[in-house]
Amino acid sequence: MFDLIIKNASLPDGQKGVDIACKNGAIAAVETGITAEASEIIDAAGYLVSPPFVDPHFHMDATLSLGSPRMNVSGTLLEGIALWGELKQIQTVDDVINRALRYCDLAVSMGIGAIRSHVDVCDDSLTGVQALLDVRQQVAPYLDLQLVAFPQDGVLRDPTAMTNLLRALDKGVDVVGGIPHFERTMADGADSVRQLCQIAADRGLMVDMHCDESDDPLSRHIETLTYETQRLGLQGRVAGSHLTSMHSMDNYYVSKLIPLMVEAQVHAIPNPLINIMLQGRHDSYPKRRGQTRVPELRDAGLTVGFGSDCVMDPWYSMGRADMLDVASMGLHVGQLSSRADMAWCFEAVTTNSAQIMGLENYGLTKGCAANMVLLQARSPIEAIRLRANRLAVIRKGAVIARNQPQVTELNLPGRQSGLDPADYNPSD
Ligand code: FE2
């Protein structure tokens, strides 16, 4: 007797007609033709079952604050940071908790099972930290929330940032963050990377820095981050978020840099929606795209995960917690158009990001946590193309969100029928 059986599922690896049985919060079997009984049986009808979406880069302390206290007029990263500084002075712990919980509801409804959120520590009252530690606990039954101590105003540039970052880590924030390109000088930026990596090494923590979120080809803090990762033995525990300056770097320099990143096993987290929106703002035409070198990093063997970064906040007025939207933008901007490339973009918002976050028991094999999303599509590529409807979101073997299939009733001359967007499937 199982708690849940999903019948006739397609899986991301191309398997068809698979049944998935769940018991005690874990996947107990992944086979064809399971005939056992279960408390609940879902007929997947050939639609895609995936492990949940994972967002490896988000700002939950700022989300859903759009327009408070005013709009970002220039649309630039720097005005966004200034605007956020104004909001920080007036928001309360309850304000942040309420917005974050609302966002978590939205995220769960869209099939997200884990989020790595940066939380700004440049605030002596640590309002965001207090709020998101509370939220992390509240949402734990249905969402894995990992927090990064993020010194938005520069850990060296802001006089109390280092003290506050250490206070945040003492309170239980999970990961060490940074923003070296926002320090006063290149030298200070490099020094901040050294100090922050040392803190992570001393405390046994992971590192995830906003690194070189700039169009300046000489913004090379990823080089220092890579070096410190290697020097301190942090291989596999360090991520560089954004890395947009790599888009503008000299090819010869990149040919040296990427092998060093591979040696240090540094992960890369581009944020396609935000990168295409914020980068290139000082260009006339042609305007640079600003997304880092995704296929080159991937082909070299690095783990690349796409993050969403922002939804309705001082930096970005759009977004709806849809990691398929993120994957689609990454696909287009990176010109990742082969069948293999498009399928890989689905991995960038699922398995790759889970690996970067160090999630345990993630996946669709026996023994993994029974966390899944049933999508109204029949393959990962079609899921991205359609931004597929989330038919069911499953956490620890229980359905926690459900949608009806979206089928349009057509009434055309001689063509009365229901139109399921997932019915057209090119053969792989
Ligand atoms: Fe960010």
Tab-separated table of C-alpha atoms and ligand atoms in Angstrom:
chain	number	residue	atom	x	y	z
A	1	MET	CA	0.000	0.000	0.000
A	2	PHE	CA	1.595	3.242	-1.181
A	3	ASP	CA	0.661	6.809	-0.274
A	4	LEU	CA	0.677	7.954	-3.899
A	5	ILE	CA	1.188	6.430	-7.344
A	6	ILE	CA	1.601	8.534	-10.475
A	7	LYS	CA	0.716	6.405	-13.507
A	8	ASN	CA	1.890	6.721	-17.109
A	9	ALA	CA	4.383	9.558	-16.754
A	10	SER	CA	6.996	10.801	-19.206
A	11	LEU	CA	10.308	11.572	-17.529
A	12	PRO	CA	12.911	14.259	-18.362
A	13	ASP	CA	15.362	11.580	-19.587
A	14	GLY	CA	12.892	10.513	-22.298
A	15	GLN	CA	11.357	7.450	-20.634
A	16	LYS	CA	7.642	7.043	-21.360
A	17	GLY	CA	4.813	5.184	-19.622
A	18	VAL	CA	6.513	5.125	-16.228
A	19	ASP	CA	4.769	4.724	-12.859
A	20	ILE	CA	6.162	6.400	-9.732
A	21	ALA	CA	5.187	5.059	-6.303
A	22	CYS	CA	5.696	7.092	-3.117
A	23	LYS	CA	5.674	6.058	0.523
A	24	ASN	CA	6.620	7.898	3.727
A	25	GLY	CA	7.707	10.974	1.812
A	26	ALA	CA	10.150	9.160	-0.465
A	27	ILE	CA	10.075	7.608	-3.925
A	28	ALA	CA	9.659	3.860	-3.379
A	29	ALA	CA	9.622	2.651	-6.994
A	30	VAL	CA	10.006	3.976	-10.550
A	31	GLU	CA	8.821	1.219	-12.874
A	32	THR	CA	6.308	0.403	-15.573
A	33	GLY	CA	3.071	-1.347	-14.676
A	34	ILE	CA	2.896	-0.902	-10.896
A	35	THR	CA	-0.355	-2.599	-9.823
A	36	ALA	CA	-0.209	-2.041	-6.058
A	37	GLU	CA	-2.830	0.015	-4.239
A	38	ALA	CA	-2.301	3.572	-3.025
A	39	SER	CA	-4.188	6.199	-1.060
A	40	GLU	CA	-4.120	8.424	-4.131
A	41	ILE	CA	-3.508	7.587	-7.778
A	42	ILE	CA	-2.818	10.286	-10.372
A	43	ASP	CA	-3.066	9.455	-14.065
A	44	ALA	CA	-0.315	11.518	-15.702
A	45	ALA	CA	-1.727	10.606	-19.133
A	46	GLY	CA	1.732	10.729	-20.695
A	47	TYR	CA	2.523	14.211	-19.411
A	48	LEU	CA	5.967	15.073	-17.993
A	49	VAL	CA	6.869	14.458	-14.348
A	50	SER	CA	9.993	16.323	-13.254
A	51	PRO	CA	11.747	16.877	-9.977
A	52	PRO	CA	10.728	20.341	-8.743
A	53	PHE	CA	12.162	23.531	-10.164
A	54	VAL	CA	15.080	24.992	-8.230
A	55	ASP	CA	15.832	28.716	-8.188
A	56	PRO	CA	19.502	29.155	-7.195
A	57	HIS	CA	19.477	32.974	-7.068
A	58	PHE	CA	16.725	35.164	-5.652
A	59	HIS	CA	16.161	38.212	-3.409
A	60	MET	CA	13.248	37.354	-1.155
A	61	ASP	CA	13.726	40.375	1.111
A	62	ALA	CA	12.948	42.705	-1.817
A	63	THR	CA	10.369	40.723	-3.776
A	64	LEU	CA	6.859	42.105	-4.393
A	65	SER	CA	7.940	45.576	-3.215
A	66	LEU	CA	7.552	47.175	-6.654
A	67	GLY	CA	6.794	50.899	-6.380
A	68	SER	CA	7.699	51.175	-2.698
A	69	PRO	CA	8.760	53.851	-1.990
A	70	ARG	CA	8.991	54.781	-5.711
A	71	MET	CA	9.687	53.334	-9.146
A	72	ASN	CA	13.149	52.842	-10.690
A	73	VAL	CA	13.080	55.562	-13.374
A	74	SER	CA	16.393	54.874	-15.146
A	75	GLY	CA	15.942	51.107	-14.968
A	76	THR	CA	19.594	50.651	-14.042
A	77	LEU	CA	21.163	48.322	-11.494
A	78	LEU	CA	22.630	51.292	-9.609
A	79	GLU	CA	19.302	53.161	-9.260
A	80	GLY	CA	17.794	49.873	-8.096
A	81	ILE	CA	20.427	49.613	-5.346
A	82	ALA	CA	19.760	53.240	-4.300
A	83	LEU	CA	15.994	52.663	-4.263
A	84	TRP	CA	16.411	49.501	-2.198
A	85	GLY	CA	18.457	51.586	0.276
A	86	GLU	CA	15.424	53.871	0.719
A	87	LEU	CA	13.030	50.956	1.238
A	88	LYS	CA	15.334	49.294	3.798
A	89	GLN	CA	14.988	52.320	6.084
A	90	ILE	CA	11.194	52.096	6.282
A	91	GLN	CA	10.287	48.415	6.006
A	92	THR	CA	9.505	46.306	9.069
A	93	VAL	CA	10.171	42.645	9.806
A	94	ASP	CA	6.462	41.956	9.297
A	95	ASP	CA	6.491	43.733	5.921
A	96	VAL	CA	9.277	41.454	4.702
A	97	ILE	CA	7.684	38.314	6.143
A	98	ASN	CA	4.320	39.057	4.522
A	99	ARG	CA	5.811	39.717	1.091
A	100	ALA	CA	8.108	36.686	1.309
A	101	LEU	CA	5.331	34.307	2.349
A	102	ARG	CA	3.181	35.552	-0.503
A	103	TYR	CA	6.060	34.940	-2.901
A	104	CYS	CA	6.611	31.439	-1.495
A	105	ASP	CA	2.939	30.641	-2.173
A	106	LEU	CA	3.441	31.781	-5.751
A	107	ALA	CA	6.684	29.817	-6.096
A	108	VAL	CA	5.105	26.607	-4.825
A	109	SER	CA	2.152	27.040	-7.179
A	110	MET	CA	4.667	27.231	-10.045
A	111	GLY	CA	6.421	24.007	-9.031
A	112	ILE	CA	9.479	25.493	-7.324
A	113	GLY	CA	10.734	23.229	-4.531
A	114	ALA	CA	13.896	25.058	-3.461
A	115	ILE	CA	15.148	28.648	-3.507
A	116	ARG	CA	18.529	30.135	-2.636
A	117	SER	CA	17.777	33.689	-1.536
A	118	HIS	CA	20.294	36.392	-0.841
A	119	VAL	CA	19.398	38.519	2.172
A	120	ASP	CA	20.863	41.987	2.580
A	121	VAL	CA	22.938	42.288	5.771
A	122	CYS	CA	23.785	45.998	5.312
A	123	ASP	CA	21.265	47.068	7.924
A	124	ASP	CA	22.266	47.288	11.581
A	125	SER	CA	18.837	46.033	12.670
A	126	LEU	CA	19.136	42.976	10.377
A	127	THR	CA	15.451	43.319	9.479
A	128	GLY	CA	15.687	41.133	6.383
A	129	VAL	CA	17.721	38.468	8.165
A	130	GLN	CA	15.253	38.228	11.050
A	131	ALA	CA	12.343	38.049	8.637
A	132	LEU	CA	13.762	35.439	6.285
A	133	LEU	CA	15.035	33.183	9.096
A	134	ASP	CA	11.425	33.156	10.319
A	135	VAL	CA	10.130	32.503	6.800
A	136	ARG	CA	12.684	29.700	6.230
A	137	GLN	CA	11.225	27.905	9.239
A	138	GLN	CA	7.599	28.562	8.310
A	139	VAL	CA	7.917	27.285	4.727
A	140	ALA	CA	10.195	24.313	5.507
A	141	PRO	CA	7.362	21.755	5.191
A	142	TYR	CA	6.808	22.724	1.553
A	143	LEU	CA	9.851	24.692	0.314
A	144	ASP	CA	13.610	24.447	0.916
A	145	LEU	CA	14.850	27.989	1.500
A	146	GLN	CA	18.617	28.542	1.665
A	147	LEU	CA	19.841	31.991	2.733
A	148	VAL	CA	22.970	33.860	1.625
A	149	ALA	CA	24.429	36.674	3.773
A	150	PHE	CA	24.621	39.379	1.114
A	151	PRO	CA	26.424	42.681	1.839
A	152	GLN	CA	24.558	44.728	-0.768
A	153	ASP	CA	26.485	47.957	-0.077
A	154	GLY	CA	29.901	46.259	-0.118
A	155	VAL	CA	31.391	44.342	2.790
A	156	LEU	CA	34.348	46.765	2.916
A	157	ARG	CA	32.624	49.881	1.532
A	158	ASP	CA	29.901	49.848	4.198
A	159	PRO	CA	31.429	50.456	7.656
A	160	THR	CA	29.286	47.931	9.580
A	161	ALA	CA	28.714	45.369	6.821
A	162	MET	CA	31.374	42.876	7.932
A	163	THR	CA	30.125	42.891	11.531
A	164	ASN	CA	26.551	42.450	10.327
A	165	LEU	CA	27.510	39.673	7.926
A	166	LEU	CA	29.138	37.739	10.764
A	167	ARG	CA	26.079	38.387	12.990
A	168	ALA	CA	23.843	37.005	10.252
A	169	LEU	CA	25.961	33.857	9.904
A	170	ASP	CA	25.886	33.432	13.703
A	171	LYS	CA	22.085	33.582	13.555
A	172	GLY	CA	21.997	30.703	11.057
A	173	VAL	CA	22.231	32.196	7.577
A	174	ASP	CA	23.585	29.379	5.410
A	175	VAL	CA	25.939	30.794	2.767
A	176	VAL	CA	28.570	33.581	2.519
A	177	GLY	CA	27.779	36.231	-0.114
A	178	GLY	CA	29.623	39.213	-1.541
A	179	ILE	CA	29.603	41.917	-4.199
A	180	PRO	CA	33.236	42.674	-5.111
A	181	HIS	CA	32.444	44.845	-8.168
A	182	PHE	CA	30.575	47.284	-5.879
A	183	GLU	CA	33.554	47.886	-3.574
A	184	ARG	CA	35.377	51.203	-4.039
A	185	THR	CA	38.337	49.856	-6.027
A	186	MET	CA	39.369	46.723	-7.872
A	187	ALA	CA	41.859	46.119	-5.063
A	188	ASP	CA	39.147	46.368	-2.408
A	189	GLY	CA	36.954	44.057	-4.473
A	190	ALA	CA	39.707	41.428	-4.563
A	191	ASP	CA	40.357	41.915	-0.851
A	192	SER	CA	36.648	41.409	-0.102
A	193	VAL	CA	36.703	38.117	-2.002
A	194	ARG	CA	39.736	36.942	-0.002
A	195	GLN	CA	38.202	37.844	3.352
A	196	LEU	CA	34.794	36.353	2.573
A	197	CYS	CA	36.213	33.077	1.245
A	198	GLN	CA	38.339	32.787	4.374
A	199	ILE	CA	35.209	33.188	6.522
A	200	ALA	CA	33.510	30.422	4.535
A	201	ALA	CA	36.539	28.150	4.893
A	202	ASP	CA	36.774	28.780	8.651
A	203	ARG	CA	33.058	28.078	9.156
A	204	GLY	CA	32.690	25.226	6.646
A	205	LEU	CA	30.139	27.137	4.559
A	206	MET	CA	29.371	27.549	0.886
A	207	VAL	CA	30.053	30.799	-1.004
A	208	ASP	CA	27.817	32.543	-3.542
A	209	MET	CA	28.943	35.979	-4.653
A	210	HIS	CA	27.353	38.493	-6.950
A	211	CYS	CA	30.457	38.563	-9.106
A	212	ASP	CA	31.227	41.028	-11.889
A	213	GLU	CA	27.609	42.066	-12.523
A	214	SER	CA	28.972	44.671	-14.885
A	215	ASP	CA	29.667	45.317	-18.565
A	216	ASP	CA	33.258	46.250	-17.699
A	217	PRO	CA	35.503	43.639	-19.346
A	218	LEU	CA	38.191	44.424	-16.767
A	219	SER	CA	35.933	43.437	-13.876
A	220	ARG	CA	37.792	40.197	-13.152
A	221	HIS	CA	36.810	39.301	-9.594
A	222	ILE	CA	35.851	35.839	-10.845
A	223	GLU	CA	39.611	35.302	-11.229
A	224	THR	CA	40.179	36.041	-7.533
A	225	LEU	CA	37.130	33.998	-6.509
A	226	THR	CA	38.492	31.067	-8.498
A	227	TYR	CA	41.970	31.455	-7.020
A	228	GLU	CA	40.691	31.635	-3.425
A	229	THR	CA	38.452	28.608	-4.023
A	230	GLN	CA	41.496	26.642	-5.104
A	231	ARG	CA	43.783	27.999	-2.363
A	232	LEU	CA	41.346	27.312	0.472
A	233	GLY	CA	40.162	23.907	-0.755
A	234	LEU	CA	36.595	25.100	-1.347
A	235	GLN	CA	36.183	23.209	-4.636
A	236	GLY	CA	32.533	22.483	-5.448
A	237	ARG	CA	31.249	24.803	-2.699
A	238	VAL	CA	31.590	28.154	-4.475
A	239	ALA	CA	29.308	29.835	-7.013
A	240	GLY	CA	29.773	32.999	-9.035
A	241	SER	CA	26.406	34.665	-9.656
A	242	HIS	CA	25.815	36.760	-12.787
A	243	LEU	CA	29.406	36.826	-14.189
A	244	THR	CA	28.095	39.261	-16.809
A	245	SER	CA	31.470	40.919	-17.422
A	246	MET	CA	32.577	37.633	-19.018
A	247	HIS	CA	30.258	38.528	-21.909
A	248	SER	CA	32.500	41.522	-22.673
A	249	MET	CA	35.903	40.052	-21.837
A	250	ASP	CA	38.683	39.528	-24.321
A	251	ASN	CA	38.546	36.004	-25.776
A	252	TYR	CA	42.203	35.335	-25.063
A	253	TYR	CA	41.775	36.140	-21.372
A	254	VAL	CA	38.666	33.928	-21.173
A	255	SER	CA	40.654	31.058	-22.725
A	256	LYS	CA	42.883	31.218	-19.653
A	257	LEU	CA	40.103	31.908	-17.125
A	258	ILE	CA	37.658	29.087	-17.860
A	259	PRO	CA	40.189	26.239	-17.348
A	260	LEU	CA	41.072	27.790	-13.976
A	261	MET	CA	37.361	27.848	-13.064
A	262	VAL	CA	37.115	24.182	-14.056
A	263	GLU	CA	40.115	23.328	-11.892
A	264	ALA	CA	38.452	25.052	-8.912
A	265	GLN	CA	34.989	23.586	-9.718
A	266	VAL	CA	33.376	27.005	-9.402
A	267	HIS	CA	29.669	26.964	-10.301
A	268	ALA	CA	28.057	29.617	-12.495
A	269	ILE	CA	24.624	31.174	-11.916
A	270	PRO	CA	23.507	33.455	-14.741
A	271	ASN	CA	20.185	35.240	-14.244
A	272	PRO	CA	18.894	35.572	-17.806
A	273	LEU	CA	15.830	37.786	-17.246
A	274	ILE	CA	17.719	40.325	-15.182
A	275	ASN	CA	20.943	40.192	-17.174
A	276	ILE	CA	19.178	40.957	-20.457
A	277	MET	CA	17.190	43.720	-18.749
A	278	LEU	CA	19.997	45.471	-16.844
A	279	GLN	CA	23.190	44.969	-18.823
A	280	GLY	CA	24.214	47.050	-21.816
A	281	ARG	CA	22.448	50.121	-20.435
A	282	HIS	CA	25.410	52.363	-21.242
A	283	ASP	CA	25.740	51.065	-24.808
A	284	SER	CA	24.308	52.819	-27.840
A	285	TYR	CA	24.013	50.322	-30.691
A	286	PRO	CA	24.863	47.512	-30.929
A	287	LYS	CA	23.853	46.792	-27.311
A	288	ARG	CA	25.554	43.936	-25.550
A	289	ARG	CA	23.383	41.139	-24.175
A	290	GLY	CA	25.291	40.803	-20.907
A	291	GLN	CA	24.537	37.142	-20.277
A	292	THR	CA	27.696	35.262	-19.361
A	293	ARG	CA	29.200	32.664	-21.693
A	294	VAL	CA	26.762	29.885	-20.868
A	295	PRO	CA	27.545	27.261	-23.560
A	296	GLU	CA	31.288	27.761	-23.165
A	297	LEU	CA	31.150	27.337	-19.374
A	298	ARG	CA	28.901	24.280	-19.719
A	299	ASP	CA	31.033	22.679	-22.438
A	300	ALA	CA	34.145	23.128	-20.287
A	301	GLY	CA	32.453	20.963	-17.646
A	302	LEU	CA	31.217	23.561	-15.157
A	303	THR	CA	27.829	23.295	-13.488
A	304	VAL	CA	25.602	26.135	-14.695
A	305	GLY	CA	22.222	26.885	-13.110
A	306	PHE	CA	19.815	29.636	-14.171
A	307	GLY	CA	18.385	31.868	-11.434
A	308	SER	CA	15.435	34.251	-11.505
A	309	ASP	CA	17.019	36.937	-9.261
A	310	CYS	CA	14.055	39.322	-8.982
A	311	VAL	CA	10.267	39.445	-9.197
A	312	MET	CA	8.452	42.791	-8.860
A	313	ASP	CA	11.159	44.669	-6.970
A	314	PRO	CA	13.430	47.738	-7.391
A	315	TRP	CA	15.383	46.036	-10.175
A	316	TYR	CA	12.705	44.201	-12.160
A	317	SER	CA	9.016	44.982	-12.603
A	318	MET	CA	8.065	41.674	-14.195
A	319	GLY	CA	8.246	37.974	-13.295
A	320	ARG	CA	5.877	35.373	-11.847
A	321	ALA	CA	8.105	32.708	-10.267
A	322	ASP	CA	8.162	30.801	-13.539
A	323	MET	CA	11.489	28.982	-13.915
A	324	LEU	CA	10.391	27.934	-17.423
A	325	ASP	CA	10.325	31.628	-18.323
A	326	VAL	CA	13.874	31.898	-16.940
A	327	ALA	CA	14.952	28.840	-18.958
A	328	SER	CA	13.367	30.246	-22.108
A	329	MET	CA	15.173	33.572	-21.767
A	330	GLY	CA	18.498	31.805	-21.106
A	331	LEU	CA	17.875	29.639	-24.168
A	332	HIS	CA	17.168	32.610	-26.441
A	333	VAL	CA	19.894	34.953	-25.209
A	334	GLY	CA	22.477	32.138	-25.258
A	335	GLN	CA	21.279	30.988	-28.702
A	336	LEU	CA	20.941	27.505	-27.230
A	337	SER	CA	18.780	26.233	-30.064
A	338	SER	CA	19.850	22.638	-30.786
A	339	ARG	CA	17.636	19.904	-29.347
A	340	ALA	CA	20.369	18.972	-26.866
A	341	ASP	CA	20.915	22.608	-25.899
A	342	MET	CA	17.205	23.230	-25.300
A	343	ALA	CA	16.879	20.084	-23.183
A	344	TRP	CA	19.935	21.239	-21.210
A	345	CYS	CA	18.157	24.523	-20.381
A	346	PHE	CA	15.575	22.463	-18.470
A	347	GLU	CA	18.430	20.934	-16.441
A	348	ALA	CA	19.676	24.469	-15.713
A	349	VAL	CA	16.475	25.158	-13.726
A	350	THR	CA	16.252	21.697	-12.114
A	351	THR	CA	19.139	19.267	-11.557
A	352	ASN	CA	22.046	21.680	-12.111
A	353	SER	CA	20.673	24.221	-9.659
A	354	ALA	CA	19.926	21.461	-7.138
A	355	GLN	CA	23.564	20.402	-7.371
A	356	ILE	CA	24.786	23.978	-6.856
A	357	MET	CA	22.607	24.315	-3.740
A	358	GLY	CA	23.805	20.955	-2.451
A	359	LEU	CA	20.252	19.594	-2.149
A	360	GLU	CA	20.119	16.061	-0.809
A	361	ASN	CA	17.796	13.333	-2.091
A	362	TYR	CA	16.836	15.394	-5.150
A	363	GLY	CA	15.738	13.512	-8.251
A	364	LEU	CA	13.388	10.889	-9.607
A	365	THR	CA	15.050	7.663	-8.541
A	366	LYS	CA	14.160	5.256	-5.763
A	367	GLY	CA	15.062	6.726	-2.376
A	368	CYS	CA	14.845	10.371	-3.456
A	369	ALA	CA	12.417	12.697	-1.686
A	370	ALA	CA	8.974	12.394	-3.281
A	371	ASN	CA	9.039	15.983	-4.529
A	372	MET	CA	7.775	16.412	-8.097
A	373	VAL	CA	5.869	18.546	-10.525
A	374	LEU	CA	3.473	17.233	-13.182
A	375	LEU	CA	3.576	19.470	-16.244
A	376	GLN	CA	1.127	19.767	-19.134
A	377	ALA	CA	3.839	18.948	-21.666
A	378	ARG	CA	5.423	15.726	-22.845
A	379	SER	CA	9.129	16.629	-22.832
A	380	PRO	CA	11.448	19.195	-21.226
A	381	ILE	CA	11.758	21.123	-24.499
A	382	GLU	CA	7.982	21.332	-24.855
A	383	ALA	CA	7.699	22.371	-21.215
A	384	ILE	CA	9.940	25.358	-21.918
A	385	ARG	CA	8.246	26.221	-25.216
A	386	LEU	CA	4.769	26.152	-23.652
A	387	ARG	CA	5.711	27.506	-20.178
A	388	ALA	CA	3.696	24.417	-19.308
A	389	ASN	CA	0.774	24.458	-16.909
A	390	ARG	CA	1.606	22.914	-13.529
A	391	LEU	CA	-1.034	20.186	-13.201
A	392	ALA	CA	0.177	18.982	-9.797
A	393	VAL	CA	2.925	19.941	-7.379
A	394	ILE	CA	3.916	17.138	-5.025
A	395	ARG	CA	5.887	17.463	-1.798
A	396	LYS	CA	6.888	14.430	0.254
A	397	GLY	CA	4.314	12.323	-1.576
A	398	ALA	CA	1.362	14.694	-1.069
A	399	VAL	CA	-0.244	17.021	-3.607
A	400	ILE	CA	0.227	20.614	-2.388
A	401	ALA	CA	-0.964	22.488	-5.497
A	402	ARG	CA	-3.162	21.477	-8.383
A	403	ASN	CA	-4.381	22.979	-11.667
A	404	GLN	CA	-6.864	21.698	-14.235
A	405	PRO	CA	-5.461	20.970	-17.706
A	406	GLN	CA	-5.723	24.033	-19.903
A	407	VAL	CA	-7.776	22.967	-22.912
A	408	THR	CA	-9.379	25.543	-25.155
A	409	GLU	CA	-12.826	24.654	-26.529
A	410	LEU	CA	-12.653	25.685	-30.180
A	411	ASN	CA	-15.810	26.534	-32.076
A	412	LEU	CA	-14.662	26.974	-35.672
A	413	PRO	CA	-16.475	25.976	-38.909
A	414	GLY	CA	-16.031	22.196	-39.153
A	415	ARG	CA	-13.421	22.134	-36.377
A	416	GLN	CA	-15.253	21.895	-33.049
A	417	SER	CA	-12.786	20.346	-30.619
A	418	GLY	CA	-10.757	20.828	-27.477
A	419	LEU	CA	-7.270	22.188	-28.131
A	420	ASP	CA	-4.561	20.917	-25.756
A	421	PRO	CA	-1.365	22.911	-26.463
A	422	ALA	CA	0.667	19.837	-25.477
A	423	ASP	CA	-0.882	17.676	-28.224
A	424	TYR	CA	1.593	18.809	-30.874
A	425	ASN	CA	4.877	17.039	-30.241
A	426	PRO	CA	7.820	17.027	-32.594
A	427	SER	CA	9.629	13.709	-32.387
A	428	ASP	CA	12.947	13.793	-30.623
B	1	FE2	FE	21.053	39.106	-7.267
